[in-house]
Amino acid sequence: MTQWQHRKAVGDLHEQRVAAALRARGWTVHPCGQGTYPHAVREALRRTRSALRQFPDLIAARGADIVTIDAKDRMPSTDTSRYSISTTTINAGLHFTAIHAPTPLYYVFGDLKVLTPAEVLHYTDHALRHSSGAYHLVSTHRAHPFDDVFGSAAAQAA
């Protein structure tokens, strides 16, 4: 299995976990983005710098509310207590939210904590940067609990 295939398998499991957590809170969830494209389209996108590569993984609705989710697993860093989000991902997320406003985009990390692209940029604007400049490093303490953003499963069951 290649490194990309392994990362894809881990990402798919995390997306399924996030989708299940949203459904437990009364959201209707559907996959979107690169993972839904045929193999030939995914392969072509891998060779481009198109923002379509960072399109959200999920779209969800509950009542009149609609949100998009980019599931980010294998975070936070076990050494630094920071999430590492690529600059390319943040730029694509900011572009997506500007074009599709007022539909929010949320990054849901492996620990089911949540941040928006604007929050990542805000919290890292004057903070320590990855030495390559390719990543934004944001403290895990800045992230919101999943239930605070999407509601609790217990409240939905009641």
Coordinates of C-alpha atoms in Angstrom, one line a residue:
M1 CA 0.0 0.0 0.0
T2 CA 1.4 3.4 -0.9
Q3 CA 1.7 6.3 1.5
W4 CA -1.2 8.1 -0.2
Q5 CA -3.4 5.0 -0.1
H6 CA -2.7 4.6 3.6
R7 CA -3.5 8.2 4.3
K8 CA -6.7 7.9 2.2
A9 CA -7.8 4.8 4.1
V10 CA -7.2 6.6 7.5
G11 CA -9.0 9.7 6.2
D12 CA -12.0 7.7 5.0
L13 CA -12.4 6.1 8.4
H14 CA -12.2 9.5 10.1
E15 CA -14.8 10.9 7.6
Q16 CA -17.1 8.0 8.5
R17 CA -16.6 8.6 12.2
V18 CA -17.4 12.4 11.8
A19 CA -20.5 11.6 9.6
A20 CA -21.7 9.1 12.3
A21 CA -21.2 11.7 15.1
L22 CA -23.1 14.3 13.1
R23 CA -26.0 11.9 12.3
A24 CA -26.2 11.1 16.1
R25 CA -26.9 14.8 16.5
G26 CA -29.7 14.9 14.0
W27 CA -27.7 16.1 11.0
T28 CA -28.3 14.6 7.5
V29 CA -24.8 14.0 6.0
H30 CA -23.6 13.4 2.5
P31 CA -20.1 13.0 1.1
C32 CA -18.8 15.6 -1.3
G33 CA -15.4 16.6 -2.7
Q34 CA -12.5 14.7 -4.2
G35 CA -13.5 11.4 -2.5
T36 CA -16.7 11.2 -4.5
Y37 CA -15.0 11.6 -7.9
P38 CA -14.1 8.7 -10.2
H39 CA -10.6 7.4 -10.0
A40 CA -9.4 9.1 -13.2
V41 CA -10.6 12.5 -11.9
R42 CA -8.9 12.0 -8.6
E43 CA -5.7 11.0 -10.3
A44 CA -5.8 14.1 -12.5
L45 CA -6.5 16.4 -9.5
R46 CA -3.5 14.9 -7.7
R47 CA -1.4 16.4 -10.5
T48 CA -2.8 19.9 -10.2
R49 CA -2.8 22.8 -7.7
S50 CA -6.5 23.2 -8.1
A51 CA -8.5 24.2 -4.9
L52 CA -10.8 21.3 -5.8
R53 CA -8.2 19.1 -4.1
Q54 CA -9.1 20.7 -0.8
F55 CA -12.9 20.8 -1.3
P56 CA -14.8 19.7 1.9
D57 CA -15.3 16.0 2.5
L58 CA -18.9 16.3 3.8
I59 CA -21.9 18.5 3.6
A60 CA -24.6 18.3 6.3
A61 CA -27.9 19.9 7.0
R62 CA -30.2 20.0 10.1
G63 CA -33.4 22.1 9.7
A64 CA -32.4 25.3 7.9
D65 CA -28.7 24.9 8.9
I66 CA -26.2 23.7 6.4
V67 CA -22.5 23.2 7.0
T68 CA -19.4 21.7 5.2
I69 CA -16.8 19.6 6.9
D70 CA -13.2 18.9 6.1
A71 CA -12.2 15.9 8.2
K72 CA -8.5 16.2 9.3
D73 CA -7.3 13.0 11.0
R74 CA -3.8 12.1 12.5
M75 CA -3.9 15.3 14.5
P76 CA -2.9 16.8 16.9
S77 CA 0.8 16.3 17.1
T78 CA 1.6 14.0 20.0
D79 CA 4.8 16.1 20.6
T80 CA 3.5 19.6 20.5
S81 CA -0.2 19.7 21.3
R82 CA -0.7 21.6 18.0
Y83 CA -2.7 20.9 14.9
S84 CA -0.7 21.2 11.7
I85 CA -2.8 22.4 8.8
S86 CA -1.2 23.1 5.4
T87 CA -1.2 26.6 4.1
T88 CA -2.7 25.3 0.8
T89 CA -5.6 23.8 2.8
I90 CA -6.2 27.1 4.7
N91 CA -6.0 29.2 1.5
A92 CA -8.5 26.9 -0.2
G93 CA -10.7 26.9 2.9
L94 CA -10.8 30.7 3.0
H95 CA -11.5 30.9 -0.7
F96 CA -14.3 28.3 -0.3
T97 CA -16.0 30.2 2.5
A98 CA -15.7 33.5 0.6
I99 CA -17.4 32.1 -2.4
H100 CA -20.0 30.0 -0.6
A101 CA -20.9 32.4 2.2
P102 CA -22.7 32.1 4.5
T103 CA -22.2 28.3 4.4
P104 CA -19.5 27.6 7.0
L105 CA -16.6 25.2 6.6
Y106 CA -15.4 23.4 9.7
Y107 CA -12.2 21.4 10.1
V108 CA -12.9 18.4 12.4
F109 CA -9.7 16.9 13.7
G110 CA -9.0 13.4 14.9
D111 CA -9.8 14.3 18.5
L112 CA -13.2 15.6 17.3
K113 CA -12.3 19.2 18.0
V114 CA -13.3 21.9 15.6
L115 CA -11.8 25.1 14.0
T116 CA -12.7 27.2 11.0
P117 CA -10.2 28.3 8.4
A118 CA -10.5 31.9 9.6
E119 CA -9.8 30.8 13.2
V120 CA -6.7 28.8 12.1
L121 CA -5.4 31.9 10.3
H122 CA -6.2 34.2 13.2
Y123 CA -4.6 32.0 15.8
T124 CA -1.5 31.5 13.8
D125 CA -1.0 35.0 12.3
H126 CA 1.5 36.0 14.9
A127 CA 2.4 32.6 16.2
L128 CA 5.2 30.1 15.7
R129 CA 5.2 29.0 12.1
H130 CA 6.5 25.7 10.7
S131 CA 10.0 26.3 9.5
S132 CA 9.1 25.6 5.9
G133 CA 6.1 28.0 6.0
A134 CA 4.0 25.2 4.5
Y135 CA 1.9 24.7 7.6
H136 CA 0.0 26.6 10.2
L137 CA 0.5 25.3 13.7
V138 CA -2.4 26.1 16.1
S139 CA -2.7 25.0 19.7
T140 CA -5.2 22.3 20.3
H141 CA -6.5 24.4 23.2
R142 CA -7.9 26.9 20.7
A143 CA -10.3 24.3 19.2
H144 CA -14.0 24.0 20.0
P145 CA -15.5 20.8 21.4
F146 CA -17.6 19.0 18.7
D147 CA -20.8 19.2 20.8
D148 CA -20.4 23.0 21.2
V149 CA -20.5 23.4 17.4
F150 CA -22.9 20.6 16.3
G151 CA -25.0 19.9 19.4
S152 CA -24.9 17.0 21.6
A153 CA -26.1 13.5 20.9
A154 CA -27.8 13.4 24.3
A155 CA -29.8 16.5 23.5
Q156 CA -30.9 15.0 20.2
A157 CA -32.0 11.8 21.9
A158 CA -34.1 13.6 24.4

